[in-house]
PDB file of C-alpha atoms in Angstrom:
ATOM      1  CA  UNK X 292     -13.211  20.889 -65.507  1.00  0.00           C
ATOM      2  CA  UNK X 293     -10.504  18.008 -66.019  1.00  0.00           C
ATOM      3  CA  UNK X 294     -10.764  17.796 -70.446  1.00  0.00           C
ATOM      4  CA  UNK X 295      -8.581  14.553 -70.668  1.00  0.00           C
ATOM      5  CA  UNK X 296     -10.279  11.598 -72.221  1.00  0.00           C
ATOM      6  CA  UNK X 297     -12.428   9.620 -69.574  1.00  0.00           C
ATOM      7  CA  UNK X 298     -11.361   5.279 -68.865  1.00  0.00           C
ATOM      8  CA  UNK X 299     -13.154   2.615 -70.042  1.00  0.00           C
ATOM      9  CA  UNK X 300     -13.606   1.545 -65.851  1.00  0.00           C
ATOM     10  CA  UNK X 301     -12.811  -2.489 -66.429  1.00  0.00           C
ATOM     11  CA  UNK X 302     -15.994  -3.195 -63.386  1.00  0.00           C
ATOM     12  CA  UNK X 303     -18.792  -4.753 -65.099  1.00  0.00           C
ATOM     13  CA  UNK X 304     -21.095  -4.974 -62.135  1.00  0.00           C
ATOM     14  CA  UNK X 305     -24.663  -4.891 -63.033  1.00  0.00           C
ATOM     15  CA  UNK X 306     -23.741  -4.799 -66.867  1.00  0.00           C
ATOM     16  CA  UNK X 307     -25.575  -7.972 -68.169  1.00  0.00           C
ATOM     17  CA  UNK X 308     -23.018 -10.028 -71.492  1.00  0.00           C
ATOM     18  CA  UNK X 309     -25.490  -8.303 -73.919  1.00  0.00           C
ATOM     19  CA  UNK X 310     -24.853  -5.214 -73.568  1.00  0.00           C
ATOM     20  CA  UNK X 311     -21.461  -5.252 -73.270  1.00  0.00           C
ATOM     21  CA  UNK X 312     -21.167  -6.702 -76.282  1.00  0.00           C
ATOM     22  CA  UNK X 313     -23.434  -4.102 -77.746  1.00  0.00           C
ATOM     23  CA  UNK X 314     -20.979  -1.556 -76.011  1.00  0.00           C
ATOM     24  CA  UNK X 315     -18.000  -2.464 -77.498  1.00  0.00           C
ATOM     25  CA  UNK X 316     -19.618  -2.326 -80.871  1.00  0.00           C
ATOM     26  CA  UNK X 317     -20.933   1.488 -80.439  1.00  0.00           C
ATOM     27  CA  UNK X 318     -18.217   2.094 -78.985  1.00  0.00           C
ATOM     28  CA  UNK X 319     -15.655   1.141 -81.438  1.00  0.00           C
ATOM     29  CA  UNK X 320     -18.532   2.346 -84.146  1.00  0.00           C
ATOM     30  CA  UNK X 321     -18.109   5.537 -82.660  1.00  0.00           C
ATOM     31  CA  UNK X 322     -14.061   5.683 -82.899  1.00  0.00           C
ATOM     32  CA  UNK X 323     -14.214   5.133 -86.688  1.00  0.00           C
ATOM     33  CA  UNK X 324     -17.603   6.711 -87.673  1.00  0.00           C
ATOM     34  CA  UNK X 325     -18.038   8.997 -85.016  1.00  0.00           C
ATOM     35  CA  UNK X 326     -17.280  12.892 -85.210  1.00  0.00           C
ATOM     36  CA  UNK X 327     -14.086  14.391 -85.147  1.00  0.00           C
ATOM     37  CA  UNK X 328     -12.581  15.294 -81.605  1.00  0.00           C
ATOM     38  CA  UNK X 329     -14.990  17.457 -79.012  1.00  0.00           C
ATOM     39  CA  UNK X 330     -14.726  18.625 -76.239  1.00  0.00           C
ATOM     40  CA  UNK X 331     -15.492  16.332 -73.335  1.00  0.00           C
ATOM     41  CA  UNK X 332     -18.891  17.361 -72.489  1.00  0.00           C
ATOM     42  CA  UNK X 333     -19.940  17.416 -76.543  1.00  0.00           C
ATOM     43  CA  UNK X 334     -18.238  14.017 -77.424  1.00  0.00           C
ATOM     44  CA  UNK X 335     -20.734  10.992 -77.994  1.00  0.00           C
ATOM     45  CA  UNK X 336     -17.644   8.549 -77.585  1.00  0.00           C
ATOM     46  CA  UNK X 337     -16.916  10.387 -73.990  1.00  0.00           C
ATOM     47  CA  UNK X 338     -20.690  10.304 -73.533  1.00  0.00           C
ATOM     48  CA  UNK X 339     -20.574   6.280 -74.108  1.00  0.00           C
ATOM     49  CA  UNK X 340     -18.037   6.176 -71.771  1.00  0.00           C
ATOM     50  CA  UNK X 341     -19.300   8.072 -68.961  1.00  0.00           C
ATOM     51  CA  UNK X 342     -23.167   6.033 -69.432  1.00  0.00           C
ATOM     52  CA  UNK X 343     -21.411   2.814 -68.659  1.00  0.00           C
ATOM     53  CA  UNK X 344     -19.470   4.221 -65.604  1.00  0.00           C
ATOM     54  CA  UNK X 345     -22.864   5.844 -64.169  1.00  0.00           C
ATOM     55  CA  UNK X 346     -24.251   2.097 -65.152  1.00  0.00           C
ATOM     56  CA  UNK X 347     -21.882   0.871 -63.407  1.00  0.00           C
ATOM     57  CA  UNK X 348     -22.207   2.978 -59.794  1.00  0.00           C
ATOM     58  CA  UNK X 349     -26.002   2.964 -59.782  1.00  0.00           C
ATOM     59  CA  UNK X 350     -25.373  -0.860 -59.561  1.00  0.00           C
ATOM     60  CA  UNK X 351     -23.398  -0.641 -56.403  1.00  0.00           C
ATOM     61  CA  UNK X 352     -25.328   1.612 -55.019  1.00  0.00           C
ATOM     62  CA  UNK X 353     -28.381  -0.761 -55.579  1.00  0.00           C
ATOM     63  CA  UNK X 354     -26.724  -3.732 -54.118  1.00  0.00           C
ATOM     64  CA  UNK X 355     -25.055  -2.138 -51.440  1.00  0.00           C
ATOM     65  CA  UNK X 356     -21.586  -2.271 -51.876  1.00  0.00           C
ATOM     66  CA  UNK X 357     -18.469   0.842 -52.646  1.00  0.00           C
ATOM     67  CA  UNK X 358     -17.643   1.063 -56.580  1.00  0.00           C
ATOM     68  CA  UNK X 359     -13.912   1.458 -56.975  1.00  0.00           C
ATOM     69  CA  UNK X 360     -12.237   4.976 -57.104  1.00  0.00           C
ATOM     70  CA  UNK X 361     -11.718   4.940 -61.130  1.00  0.00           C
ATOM     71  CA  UNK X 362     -15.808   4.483 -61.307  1.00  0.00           C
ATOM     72  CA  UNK X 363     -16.903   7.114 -58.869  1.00  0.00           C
ATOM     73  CA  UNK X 364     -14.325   9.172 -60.625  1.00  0.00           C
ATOM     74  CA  UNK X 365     -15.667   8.781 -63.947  1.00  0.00           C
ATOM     75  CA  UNK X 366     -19.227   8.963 -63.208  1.00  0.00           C
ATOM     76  CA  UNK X 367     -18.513  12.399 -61.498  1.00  0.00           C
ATOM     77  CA  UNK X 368     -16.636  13.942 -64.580  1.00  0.00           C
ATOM     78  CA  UNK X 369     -20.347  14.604 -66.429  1.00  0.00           C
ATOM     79  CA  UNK X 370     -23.952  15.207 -65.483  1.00  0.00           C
ATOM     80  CA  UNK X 371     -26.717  13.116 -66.658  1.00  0.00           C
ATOM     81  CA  UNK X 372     -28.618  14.545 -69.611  1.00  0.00           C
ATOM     82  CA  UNK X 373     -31.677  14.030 -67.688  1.00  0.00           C
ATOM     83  CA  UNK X 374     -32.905  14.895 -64.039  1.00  0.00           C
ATOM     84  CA  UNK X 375     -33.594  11.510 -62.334  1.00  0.00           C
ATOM     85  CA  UNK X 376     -37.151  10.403 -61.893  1.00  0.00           C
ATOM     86  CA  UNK X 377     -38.566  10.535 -58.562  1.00  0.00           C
TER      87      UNK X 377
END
């Protein structure tokens, strides 16, 4: 498994002003506050990261259209925490 430090992907489809607000100030909560360095799967901060990116290509996938490569990149670096609901 690839251990460098996921993007912050720049798409904001399907990510309402709200929380992206409330995502930069977790996530820059997190980068003072937060825990020392982890490993990629163990790091909240990463964790952050990878929630929006998964967000963010559920949304495509809902309205039909192909996230970019960095998205579909970064949402395939981690699992979800949970098995999805069927």
């Amino acid at each position: 498994m690839d251990e460098s430090p996921l993007p912050i992907i720049e798409d904001t489809t399907g990510l309402g002003l709200g929380y992206r607000a409330l995502w930069r100030l977790k996530y820059l909560g997190l980068s003072i506050f937060g825990p020392a360095e982890r490993n990629l799967k163990d790091s909240p901060r990463e964790r952050h990261k990878w929630d929006r990116a998964y967000k963010v290509l559920k949304a495509h996938e809902a309205a039909g259209t192909q996230a970019d490569a960095l998205t579909v990149y970064t949402a395939s670096r981690m699992e979800p925490r949970r098995r999805p609901q069927q």
